Amino acid sequence: MPDVIAYGGDWNPEQWPEETWEQDVALMREAGVNRVSAGIFSWSMLEPVEAVFEFGWFDRVMDLLAANGIQANLATPTASPPPWFADAYPEALPVDADGRRLSHGSRQGFCPSSPIYREKALRIAEQVATRYREHPALAMWHVHNEYGCHNARCFCDTSAAAFRAWLRTHYASLDALNDAWGTAFWSQRYSDWAQILPPRATPSFPNPGQQLDFRRFSSDALVELYTSERDLLRKITPDVPVTTNLMAGAHWDMDCWAFAAELDVVSTDHYLIGARSEPHIDLAFAADYARSLNGGRPWLLMEHSTSAVNWQPRNLAKAPGELRRNSLQHLARGADGIMFFQWRASRAGAEKWHSAMLPHAGPDTKIFREVVALGAELAGLAEVAGSTVKADVAILLDHSSVWAQDHPAQPTSDLDPVEEAKRWHAALWRVGVTCDLAHPEGDLTGYRLVLVPALYLVSDAGAANLEGFVRRGGVALVGPYSGIVDEHDRVRLGGYPGAWRDLLGVSVEEFFPLDGPIRLESGATASVWSEVAHVNGAKVLDTYVTGEPAWTRNEQGDGAAHYLTTRLDDDALAEVMAAVCAEAGAKPAAQAAPGVEVVRRSHADGRSFLFAINHTEEDAVVTTPAGQKVTVPAGDARVIPG
Ligand code: GLA
């Protein structure tokens, strides 16, 4: 990673006449841009006809960058195969669950398991890499673009064969697969591997094990596509870091933990969702997730928007100052690069209504002025680069669990595991307690408090990991419908939650999903979920009005595990969170009024920066742990050294 904050965006000069390029780089310099992502959607211009390559124009792009001291995240343009590809190899186009083969005409028009796609993608990637291996502008490889954004699961015959091959490597025998998928149910027992299909449209609910394994297979297929490009690039340029932009916290089709393990540095994209009431808290979740995926090391924000996007029902423009606050949020949470989609707003094409660093109206605009100001501010914050964020709290998050709970036949459709994780994260955000995300089987050393908002599926190893954390002195808070099934989505028997009955000192006999709000004995309100639990050693801290346990605490080894048998409303959840944070000794980064975000980044040598970002319309005072009081005006932010 650089010793400055990388700043810039996707540059797509092929959309513009060449005369524009000089103006582009001049304005980039004015804005303090030191990094662009280039070539992402250039395949049809670099290889206009199969095996005919035209690099002259792109040489000039790269040379212009180098001449202006701007570095490139150079893309392999494999996210958007040209029309000639679909024309010559229609069998490589993706097929949906209804058996519909999609046409070219947008992007990501390929089946992730297609050998012919892979061959052509590796060929163009090799061409790009060998041509620019020693180019002075090359700083990093940007492989593909948002793997699986549009084609995460393909149901074609090629995918079916690849799925069967994947299953054979994961299950020693067909008997083992039949057992894992519970195929005795509904007469689904397989007598030949050839009978197994992707979960295509079928009269009723698909088999849950089949559906879950297909999602795992599909995610693995994308990771494998990435690693095939990465390995090629590493051979050609062993010293150039390789990444691909994830969509951490937004798209759940790819297992980000698996992807992150293969990246030299995690990069991710984040866009505010206008329909959310506090989208900046969602941003904080995504940023914390990106940092956690990179093992706590600085990461790169590859894309966000300067203002409106173009793919929501109502694309809200950012208010003055919002672009800066959003960028500083990512920086506060560990990003060493703040990049946008895209540099210059498109004149034509499907994203012409997406904001950019340089709007249609040109540089004399609110957006460009904010872009220039942000560039200067980030240059002044170069010392922040390389510092890290330490969290005392972690939320367990696993894609397999999200995918398993996505099966339509659940006790209720109102309990969304991702929304629960975000809600628990938001409860900590509101009090300034920094929080990581962790894989259930990941290393929990160093955390004081581990939260398990909704981890329906957990492996034996994951279950033991949490238990070990508590026994060694940690505090855990487990939410309802967690630890329910094994890694094949089979119920853990003998009383829920089978994974953690002993840890929690509780055994649940039956679920009672709710169709309205309820009030607990303490006065706290809850909704969506309730259950009849019997305590077996745990202390009851709150009950339903019927007297049954709603909140329990069980001491185990040197630590304690709390359990909620219902989905508490935000205020009640905040109170429980305050109690478990106090018990674990998890403290806020600073004292601040509601709506003021506080996070600290620190260097190993002790230099640190407290970020205080005021998302409210009132001036606020932030009190640092050392007692320093700093006023942060409404909508403004301060980076307080020390
Ligand atoms: C994603 C893509 C970009 C662009 C933006 C629009 O992040 O990577 O190419 O489509 O979305 O928001």
PDB file of C-alpha atoms in Angstrom, residues 191-347:
ATOM      1  CA  SER A 191     -28.532 -43.462  -7.432  1.00  0.00           C
ATOM      2  CA  ASP A 192     -26.142 -41.885  -9.948  1.00  0.00           C
ATOM      3  CA  TRP A 193     -24.096 -38.650  -9.880  1.00  0.00           C
ATOM      4  CA  ALA A 194     -25.445 -37.882 -13.356  1.00  0.00           C
ATOM      5  CA  GLN A 195     -28.932 -37.339 -11.857  1.00  0.00           C
ATOM      6  CA  ILE A 196     -27.796 -34.315  -9.832  1.00  0.00           C
ATOM      7  CA  LEU A 197     -28.693 -30.906 -11.256  1.00  0.00           C
ATOM      8  CA  PRO A 198     -28.272 -27.314 -10.187  1.00  0.00           C
ATOM      9  CA  PRO A 199     -31.376 -26.201  -8.257  1.00  0.00           C
ATOM     10  CA  ARG A 200     -33.270 -25.222 -11.410  1.00  0.00           C
ATOM     11  CA  ALA A 201     -36.922 -24.142 -11.269  1.00  0.00           C
ATOM     12  CA  THR A 202     -38.851 -26.996  -9.671  1.00  0.00           C
ATOM     13  CA  PRO A 203     -42.500 -27.426  -8.537  1.00  0.00           C
ATOM     14  CA  SER A 204     -41.924 -26.774  -4.828  1.00  0.00           C
ATOM     15  CA  PHE A 205     -39.117 -25.883  -2.400  1.00  0.00           C
ATOM     16  CA  PRO A 206     -35.737 -27.147  -3.600  1.00  0.00           C
ATOM     17  CA  ASN A 207     -33.694 -29.450  -1.417  1.00  0.00           C
ATOM     18  CA  PRO A 208     -31.927 -27.170   1.118  1.00  0.00           C
ATOM     19  CA  GLY A 209     -28.617 -29.048   0.996  1.00  0.00           C
ATOM     20  CA  GLN A 210     -28.584 -28.941  -2.801  1.00  0.00           C
ATOM     21  CA  GLN A 211     -29.349 -25.240  -2.796  1.00  0.00           C
ATOM     22  CA  LEU A 212     -26.685 -24.489  -0.193  1.00  0.00           C
ATOM     23  CA  ASP A 213     -24.000 -26.526  -1.929  1.00  0.00           C
ATOM     24  CA  PHE A 214     -24.859 -24.908  -5.254  1.00  0.00           C
ATOM     25  CA  ARG A 215     -24.263 -21.502  -3.736  1.00  0.00           C
ATOM     26  CA  ARG A 216     -20.954 -22.685  -2.302  1.00  0.00           C
ATOM     27  CA  PHE A 217     -19.993 -24.195  -5.646  1.00  0.00           C
ATOM     28  CA  SER A 218     -20.982 -21.021  -7.517  1.00  0.00           C
ATOM     29  CA  SER A 219     -18.937 -18.834  -5.182  1.00  0.00           C
ATOM     30  CA  ASP A 220     -15.953 -21.189  -5.497  1.00  0.00           C
ATOM     31  CA  ALA A 221     -16.259 -21.022  -9.298  1.00  0.00           C
ATOM     32  CA  LEU A 222     -15.861 -17.234  -9.128  1.00  0.00           C
ATOM     33  CA  VAL A 223     -12.926 -17.453  -6.725  1.00  0.00           C
ATOM     34  CA  GLU A 224     -11.294 -19.923  -9.095  1.00  0.00           C
ATOM     35  CA  LEU A 225     -11.788 -17.607 -12.045  1.00  0.00           C
ATOM     36  CA  TYR A 226     -10.093 -14.877 -10.052  1.00  0.00           C
ATOM     37  CA  THR A 227      -7.175 -17.071  -8.979  1.00  0.00           C
ATOM     38  CA  SER A 228      -6.626 -18.265 -12.549  1.00  0.00           C
ATOM     39  CA  GLU A 229      -6.094 -14.634 -13.617  1.00  0.00           C
ATOM     40  CA  ARG A 230      -4.114 -13.794 -10.496  1.00  0.00           C
ATOM     41  CA  ASP A 231      -1.730 -16.702 -10.984  1.00  0.00           C
ATOM     42  CA  LEU A 232      -1.110 -15.643 -14.552  1.00  0.00           C
ATOM     43  CA  LEU A 233      -0.435 -12.038 -13.468  1.00  0.00           C
ATOM     44  CA  ARG A 234       1.872 -13.162 -10.672  1.00  0.00           C
ATOM     45  CA  LYS A 235       3.995 -15.074 -13.164  1.00  0.00           C
ATOM     46  CA  ILE A 236       4.365 -12.013 -15.375  1.00  0.00           C
ATOM     47  CA  THR A 237       4.718  -9.359 -12.640  1.00  0.00           C
ATOM     48  CA  PRO A 238       5.638 -11.096  -9.357  1.00  0.00           C
ATOM     49  CA  ASP A 239       5.982  -7.791  -7.479  1.00  0.00           C
ATOM     50  CA  VAL A 240       2.740  -6.087  -8.468  1.00  0.00           C
ATOM     51  CA  PRO A 241      -0.102  -6.577  -5.937  1.00  0.00           C
ATOM     52  CA  VAL A 242      -3.280  -8.136  -7.272  1.00  0.00           C
ATOM     53  CA  THR A 243      -6.827  -7.397  -6.152  1.00  0.00           C
ATOM     54  CA  THR A 244     -10.393  -7.481  -7.339  1.00  0.00           C
ATOM     55  CA  ASN A 245     -13.100  -5.159  -6.092  1.00  0.00           C
ATOM     56  CA  LEU A 246     -15.479  -6.994  -3.739  1.00  0.00           C
ATOM     57  CA  MET A 247     -18.965  -5.785  -2.852  1.00  0.00           C
ATOM     58  CA  ALA A 248     -18.545  -6.495   0.859  1.00  0.00           C
ATOM     59  CA  GLY A 249     -21.713  -5.980   2.851  1.00  0.00           C
ATOM     60  CA  ALA A 250     -23.881  -5.390  -0.211  1.00  0.00           C
ATOM     61  CA  HIS A 251     -23.917  -8.529  -2.344  1.00  0.00           C
ATOM     62  CA  TRP A 252     -23.964 -11.906  -0.671  1.00  0.00           C
ATOM     63  CA  ASP A 253     -23.474 -14.282  -3.601  1.00  0.00           C
ATOM     64  CA  MET A 254     -19.715 -14.506  -3.266  1.00  0.00           C
ATOM     65  CA  ASP A 255     -18.091 -15.720  -0.084  1.00  0.00           C
ATOM     66  CA  CYS A 256     -16.010 -12.649   0.704  1.00  0.00           C
ATOM     67  CA  TRP A 257     -13.911 -14.526   3.297  1.00  0.00           C
ATOM     68  CA  ALA A 258     -12.859 -17.030   0.629  1.00  0.00           C
ATOM     69  CA  PHE A 259     -12.167 -14.268  -1.890  1.00  0.00           C
ATOM     70  CA  ALA A 260     -10.224 -12.160   0.598  1.00  0.00           C
ATOM     71  CA  ALA A 261      -7.876 -15.040   1.375  1.00  0.00           C
ATOM     72  CA  GLU A 262      -6.712 -14.902  -2.265  1.00  0.00           C
ATOM     73  CA  LEU A 263      -6.213 -11.121  -2.563  1.00  0.00           C
ATOM     74  CA  ASP A 264      -2.919  -9.333  -1.979  1.00  0.00           C
ATOM     75  CA  VAL A 265      -4.948  -6.448  -0.611  1.00  0.00           C
ATOM     76  CA  VAL A 266      -8.702  -6.300  -0.071  1.00  0.00           C
ATOM     77  CA  SER A 267     -10.504  -3.728  -2.134  1.00  0.00           C
ATOM     78  CA  THR A 268     -14.227  -3.161  -2.128  1.00  0.00           C
ATOM     79  CA  ASP A 269     -16.988  -0.933  -3.482  1.00  0.00           C
ATOM     80  CA  HIS A 270     -19.719   0.717  -1.464  1.00  0.00           C
ATOM     81  CA  TYR A 271     -22.826   2.628  -2.464  1.00  0.00           C
ATOM     82  CA  LEU A 272     -25.336   4.284  -0.163  1.00  0.00           C
ATOM     83  CA  ILE A 273     -28.834   2.845  -0.369  1.00  0.00           C
ATOM     84  CA  GLY A 274     -31.215   5.785  -0.351  1.00  0.00           C
ATOM     85  CA  ALA A 275     -34.098   3.762   1.065  1.00  0.00           C
ATOM     86  CA  ARG A 276     -32.173   3.098   4.306  1.00  0.00           C
ATOM     87  CA  SER A 277     -32.923   5.608   7.032  1.00  0.00           C
ATOM     88  CA  GLU A 278     -29.260   5.974   8.074  1.00  0.00           C
ATOM     89  CA  PRO A 279     -27.211   4.859   5.055  1.00  0.00           C
ATOM     90  CA  HIS A 280     -23.975   6.131   6.609  1.00  0.00           C
ATOM     91  CA  ILE A 281     -24.286   3.433   9.291  1.00  0.00           C
ATOM     92  CA  ASP A 282     -24.573   0.826   6.541  1.00  0.00           C
ATOM     93  CA  LEU A 283     -21.421   2.363   5.085  1.00  0.00           C
ATOM     94  CA  ALA A 284     -19.653   1.869   8.424  1.00  0.00           C
ATOM     95  CA  PHE A 285     -20.675  -1.805   8.430  1.00  0.00           C
ATOM     96  CA  ALA A 286     -19.269  -2.319   4.927  1.00  0.00           C
ATOM     97  CA  ALA A 287     -16.032  -0.538   5.818  1.00  0.00           C
ATOM     98  CA  ASP A 288     -15.604  -2.564   9.016  1.00  0.00           C
ATOM     99  CA  TYR A 289     -16.248  -5.694   6.997  1.00  0.00           C
ATOM    100  CA  ALA A 290     -13.615  -4.735   4.400  1.00  0.00           C
ATOM    101  CA  ARG A 291     -11.060  -4.096   7.142  1.00  0.00           C
ATOM    102  CA  SER A 292     -11.861  -7.419   8.785  1.00  0.00           C
ATOM    103  CA  LEU A 293     -11.578  -9.221   5.450  1.00  0.00           C
ATOM    104  CA  ASN A 294      -8.078  -7.766   5.144  1.00  0.00           C
ATOM    105  CA  GLY A 295      -7.127  -9.067   8.589  1.00  0.00           C
ATOM    106  CA  GLY A 296      -7.228  -5.568  10.112  1.00  0.00           C
ATOM    107  CA  ARG A 297      -4.664  -4.192   7.645  1.00  0.00           C
ATOM    108  CA  PRO A 298      -5.412  -1.091   5.557  1.00  0.00           C
ATOM    109  CA  TRP A 299      -7.652  -1.777   2.592  1.00  0.00           C
ATOM    110  CA  LEU A 300      -8.726   0.096  -0.505  1.00  0.00           C
ATOM    111  CA  LEU A 301     -12.108   1.643  -1.215  1.00  0.00           C
ATOM    112  CA  MET A 302     -12.140   0.979  -4.953  1.00  0.00           C
ATOM    113  CA  GLU A 303     -15.478   2.645  -5.708  1.00  0.00           C
ATOM    114  CA  HIS A 304     -18.102   4.820  -4.127  1.00  0.00           C
ATOM    115  CA  SER A 305     -20.123   7.646  -5.591  1.00  0.00           C
ATOM    116  CA  THR A 306     -19.647  11.383  -5.482  1.00  0.00           C
ATOM    117  CA  SER A 307     -23.435  11.813  -5.492  1.00  0.00           C
ATOM    118  CA  ALA A 308     -26.372   9.839  -6.951  1.00  0.00           C
ATOM    119  CA  VAL A 309     -26.187   6.353  -8.432  1.00  0.00           C
ATOM    120  CA  ASN A 310     -28.459   5.237 -11.276  1.00  0.00           C
ATOM    121  CA  TRP A 311     -29.725   1.832 -10.166  1.00  0.00           C
ATOM    122  CA  GLN A 312     -32.102   2.520  -7.295  1.00  0.00           C
ATOM    123  CA  PRO A 313     -35.787   3.414  -7.610  1.00  0.00           C
ATOM    124  CA  ARG A 314     -34.992   6.968  -6.443  1.00  0.00           C
ATOM    125  CA  ASN A 315     -31.352   7.943  -6.840  1.00  0.00           C
ATOM    126  CA  LEU A 316     -30.723  10.478  -4.120  1.00  0.00           C
ATOM    127  CA  ALA A 317     -28.048  13.065  -4.758  1.00  0.00           C
ATOM    128  CA  LYS A 318     -25.620  13.686  -1.909  1.00  0.00           C
ATOM    129  CA  ALA A 319     -26.112  16.818   0.145  1.00  0.00           C
ATOM    130  CA  PRO A 320     -23.208  19.283   0.306  1.00  0.00           C
ATOM    131  CA  GLY A 321     -20.561  17.794   2.604  1.00  0.00           C
ATOM    132  CA  GLU A 322     -21.889  14.252   2.409  1.00  0.00           C
ATOM    133  CA  LEU A 323     -19.270  13.111  -0.096  1.00  0.00           C
ATOM    134  CA  ARG A 324     -16.539  14.251   2.291  1.00  0.00           C
ATOM    135  CA  ARG A 325     -18.155  12.661   5.346  1.00  0.00           C
ATOM    136  CA  ASN A 326     -18.612   9.367   3.520  1.00  0.00           C
ATOM    137  CA  SER A 327     -15.004   9.387   2.336  1.00  0.00           C
ATOM    138  CA  LEU A 328     -13.682  10.200   5.806  1.00  0.00           C
ATOM    139  CA  GLN A 329     -15.806   7.379   7.241  1.00  0.00           C
ATOM    140  CA  HIS A 330     -14.025   4.872   5.016  1.00  0.00           C
ATOM    141  CA  LEU A 331     -10.690   6.429   5.865  1.00  0.00           C
ATOM    142  CA  ALA A 332     -11.492   6.328   9.590  1.00  0.00           C
ATOM    143  CA  ARG A 333     -12.331   2.652   9.330  1.00  0.00           C
ATOM    144  CA  GLY A 334      -9.006   1.697   7.824  1.00  0.00           C
ATOM    145  CA  ALA A 335      -9.063   2.515   4.099  1.00  0.00           C
ATOM    146  CA  ASP A 336      -5.773   3.698   2.611  1.00  0.00           C
ATOM    147  CA  GLY A 337      -7.417   4.558  -0.682  1.00  0.00           C
ATOM    148  CA  ILE A 338     -10.546   6.552  -1.504  1.00  0.00           C
ATOM    149  CA  MET A 339     -11.690   5.958  -5.055  1.00  0.00           C
ATOM    150  CA  PHE A 340     -14.865   6.610  -7.005  1.00  0.00           C
ATOM    151  CA  PHE A 341     -16.875   5.221  -9.851  1.00  0.00           C
ATOM    152  CA  GLN A 342     -16.060   7.066 -12.092  1.00  0.00           C
ATOM    153  CA  TRP A 343     -13.796   9.955 -13.090  1.00  0.00           C
ATOM    154  CA  ARG A 344     -15.885  11.593 -15.840  1.00  0.00           C
ATOM    155  CA  ALA A 345     -19.668  11.149 -16.038  1.00  0.00           C
ATOM    156  CA  SER A 346     -20.620   9.144 -19.138  1.00  0.00           C
ATOM    157  CA  ARG A 347     -22.402  10.851 -21.967  1.00  0.00           C
TER     158      ARG A 347
END
